[in-house]
Coordinates of C-alpha atoms in Angstrom, one line a residue:
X1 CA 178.3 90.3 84.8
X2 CA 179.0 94.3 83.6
X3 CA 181.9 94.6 81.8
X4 CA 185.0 92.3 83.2
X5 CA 183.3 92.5 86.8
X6 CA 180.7 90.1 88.7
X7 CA 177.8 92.0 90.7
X8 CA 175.3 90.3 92.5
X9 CA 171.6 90.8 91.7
X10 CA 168.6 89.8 94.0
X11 CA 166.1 89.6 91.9
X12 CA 161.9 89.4 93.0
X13 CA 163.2 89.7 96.6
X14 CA 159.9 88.6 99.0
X15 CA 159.8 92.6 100.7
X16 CA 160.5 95.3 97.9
X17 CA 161.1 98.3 98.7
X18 CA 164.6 99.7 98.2
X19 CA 167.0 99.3 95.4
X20 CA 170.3 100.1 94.2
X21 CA 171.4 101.8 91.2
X22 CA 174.9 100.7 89.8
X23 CA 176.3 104.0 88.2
X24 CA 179.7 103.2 86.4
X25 CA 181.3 105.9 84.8
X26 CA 184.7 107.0 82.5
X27 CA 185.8 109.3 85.5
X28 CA 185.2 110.2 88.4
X29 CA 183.3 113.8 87.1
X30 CA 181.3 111.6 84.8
X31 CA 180.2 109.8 87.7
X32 CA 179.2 112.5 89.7
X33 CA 177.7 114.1 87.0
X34 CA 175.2 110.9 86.6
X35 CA 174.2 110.5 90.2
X36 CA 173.3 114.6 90.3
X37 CA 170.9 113.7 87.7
X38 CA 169.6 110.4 88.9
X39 CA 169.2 112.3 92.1
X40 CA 167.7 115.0 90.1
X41 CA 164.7 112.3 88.4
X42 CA 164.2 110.7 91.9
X43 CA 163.2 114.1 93.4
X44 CA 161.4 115.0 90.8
X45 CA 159.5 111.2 90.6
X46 CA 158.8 111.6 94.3
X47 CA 157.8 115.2 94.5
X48 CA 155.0 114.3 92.1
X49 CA 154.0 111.5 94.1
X50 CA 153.7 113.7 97.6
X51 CA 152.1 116.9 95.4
X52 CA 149.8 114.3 93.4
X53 CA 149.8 117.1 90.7
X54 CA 152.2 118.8 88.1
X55 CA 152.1 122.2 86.0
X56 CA 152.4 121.9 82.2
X57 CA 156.4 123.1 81.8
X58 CA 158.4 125.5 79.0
X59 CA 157.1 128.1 80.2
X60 CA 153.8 127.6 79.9
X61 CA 152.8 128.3 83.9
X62 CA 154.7 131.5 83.7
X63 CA 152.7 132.9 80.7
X64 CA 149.6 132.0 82.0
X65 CA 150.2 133.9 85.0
X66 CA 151.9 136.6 83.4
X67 CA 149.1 137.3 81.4
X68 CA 146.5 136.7 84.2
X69 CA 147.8 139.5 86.3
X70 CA 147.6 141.9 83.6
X71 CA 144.3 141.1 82.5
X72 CA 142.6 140.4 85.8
X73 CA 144.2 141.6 88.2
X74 CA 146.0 144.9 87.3
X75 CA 142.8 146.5 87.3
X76 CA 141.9 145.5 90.7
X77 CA 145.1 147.4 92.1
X78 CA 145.2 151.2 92.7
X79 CA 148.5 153.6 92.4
X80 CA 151.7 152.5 92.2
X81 CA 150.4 149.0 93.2
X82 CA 150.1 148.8 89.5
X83 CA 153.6 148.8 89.2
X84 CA 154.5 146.2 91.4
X85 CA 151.9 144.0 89.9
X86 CA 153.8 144.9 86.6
X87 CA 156.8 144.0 87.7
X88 CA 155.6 140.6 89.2
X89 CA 154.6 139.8 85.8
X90 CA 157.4 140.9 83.9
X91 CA 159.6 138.6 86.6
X92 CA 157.7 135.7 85.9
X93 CA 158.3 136.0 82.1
X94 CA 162.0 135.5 83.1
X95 CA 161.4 131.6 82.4
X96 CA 160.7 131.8 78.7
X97 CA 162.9 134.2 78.1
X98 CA 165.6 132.5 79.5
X99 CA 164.3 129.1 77.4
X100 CA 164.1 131.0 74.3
X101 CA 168.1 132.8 74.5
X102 CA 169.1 129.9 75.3
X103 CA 167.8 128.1 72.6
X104 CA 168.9 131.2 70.0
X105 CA 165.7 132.6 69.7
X106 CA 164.7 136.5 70.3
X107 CA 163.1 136.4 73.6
X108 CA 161.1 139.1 73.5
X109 CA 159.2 137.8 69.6
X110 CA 158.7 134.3 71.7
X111 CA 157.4 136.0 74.6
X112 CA 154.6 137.9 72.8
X113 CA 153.9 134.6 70.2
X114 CA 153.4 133.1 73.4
X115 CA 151.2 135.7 75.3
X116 CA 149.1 136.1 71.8
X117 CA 148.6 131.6 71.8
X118 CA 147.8 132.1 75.1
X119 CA 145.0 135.0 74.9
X120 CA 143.8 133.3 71.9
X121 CA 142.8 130.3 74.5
X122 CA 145.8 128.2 74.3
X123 CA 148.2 127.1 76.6
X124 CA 151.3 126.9 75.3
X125 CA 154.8 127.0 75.8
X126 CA 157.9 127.6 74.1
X127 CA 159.4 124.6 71.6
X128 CA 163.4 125.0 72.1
X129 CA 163.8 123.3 69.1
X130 CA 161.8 125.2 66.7
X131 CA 161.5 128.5 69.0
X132 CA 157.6 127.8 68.3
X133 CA 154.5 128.0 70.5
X134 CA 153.6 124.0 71.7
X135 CA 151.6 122.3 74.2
X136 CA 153.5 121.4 77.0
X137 CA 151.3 118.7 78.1
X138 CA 150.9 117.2 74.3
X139 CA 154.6 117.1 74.4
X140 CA 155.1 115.4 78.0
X141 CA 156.9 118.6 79.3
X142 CA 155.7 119.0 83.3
X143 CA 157.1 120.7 86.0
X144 CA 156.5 120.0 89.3
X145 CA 153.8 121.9 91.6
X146 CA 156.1 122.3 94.7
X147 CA 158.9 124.1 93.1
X148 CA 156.7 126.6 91.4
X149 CA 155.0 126.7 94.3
X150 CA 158.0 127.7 96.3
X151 CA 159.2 130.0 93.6
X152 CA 156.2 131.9 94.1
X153 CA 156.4 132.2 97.8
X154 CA 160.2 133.4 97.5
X155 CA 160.3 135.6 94.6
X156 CA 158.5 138.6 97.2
X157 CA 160.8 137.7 99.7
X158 CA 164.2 138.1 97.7
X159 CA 162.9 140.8 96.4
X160 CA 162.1 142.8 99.9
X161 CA 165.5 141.3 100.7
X162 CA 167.3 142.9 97.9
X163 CA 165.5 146.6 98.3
X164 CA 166.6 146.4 101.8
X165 CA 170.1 146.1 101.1
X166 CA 169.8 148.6 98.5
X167 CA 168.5 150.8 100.4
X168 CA 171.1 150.6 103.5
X169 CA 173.5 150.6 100.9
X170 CA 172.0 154.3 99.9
X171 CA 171.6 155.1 103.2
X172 CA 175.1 154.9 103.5
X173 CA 176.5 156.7 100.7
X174 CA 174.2 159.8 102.0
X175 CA 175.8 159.5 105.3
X176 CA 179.4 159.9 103.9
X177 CA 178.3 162.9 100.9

């Protein structure tokens, strides 16, 4: 019994493997609302399970990565290569940015306490509460590999995209002036 209604329950049924989840809401947006985000933890659950790996979260992955293209591989890179490589790194640091505004912190201060904890060794990300540097995996903050890995693979490719357009879209205005 939930409520005023009668459900049945099978309980230790002899083959497990499916189940349903009984999502009871005040409305009908409250209800959708809670099966986007019990759809949300299932993906998650089982994208873990199929990459059998995660990436420590708040930002963390996007710092580290930042901060390895500058150091390592900016000077690898000749001309304006340099810049794109720049650029690439400045994108990633979109993540804790964005985590830090919209937690009411200055982004840019949290970006570079970040970047210093991280050259000093340790990976950290950003605290929303506090606005402080903190280890993602001491707190239980993950992300999974397969969306950053897929962020990573797209970002070039939206990119391209969006030069292209730009530059048909200048192409045009020169044709007309």
């Amino acid at each position: 019994v939930l409520g005023d209604e009668v459900y049945p329950f099978v309980e230790e049924p002899a083959k497990p493997g499916a189940c349903t989840i009984l999502i009871k809401g005040q409305n009908d947006h409250s209800i959708a609302q809670i099966k986007d985000a019990v759809r949300d933890g299932l993906r998650a659950a089982n994208n873990v399970l199929n990459d059998g790996a995660v990436v420590q979260g708040a930002g963390a992955f996007e710092i580290a990565a930042a901060t390895h293209l500058r150091k390592n591989i900016m000077s690898t890179v000749q001309g304006r290569a340099k810049l794109g490589v720049e650029a690439f790194a400045e994108a990633l640091l979109v993540i804790p940015k964005t985590l830090a505004e919209n937690s009411g912190f200055d982004a840019q201060e949290k970006n570079i306490e970040l970047t210093d904890e991280y050259v000093k060794g340790n990976i950290v990300g950003i605290d929303v509460v506090t606005g402080e540097p903190m280890s993602p995996a001491m707190m239980g903050i993950y992300d999974n590999y397969c969306v950053k890995r897929q962020i990573l693979h797209s970002a070039p490719v939206i990119a391209s995209q969006l030069l292209l357009v730009d530059e048909v879209m200048r192409a045009g205005m020169n044709m007309r002036g």
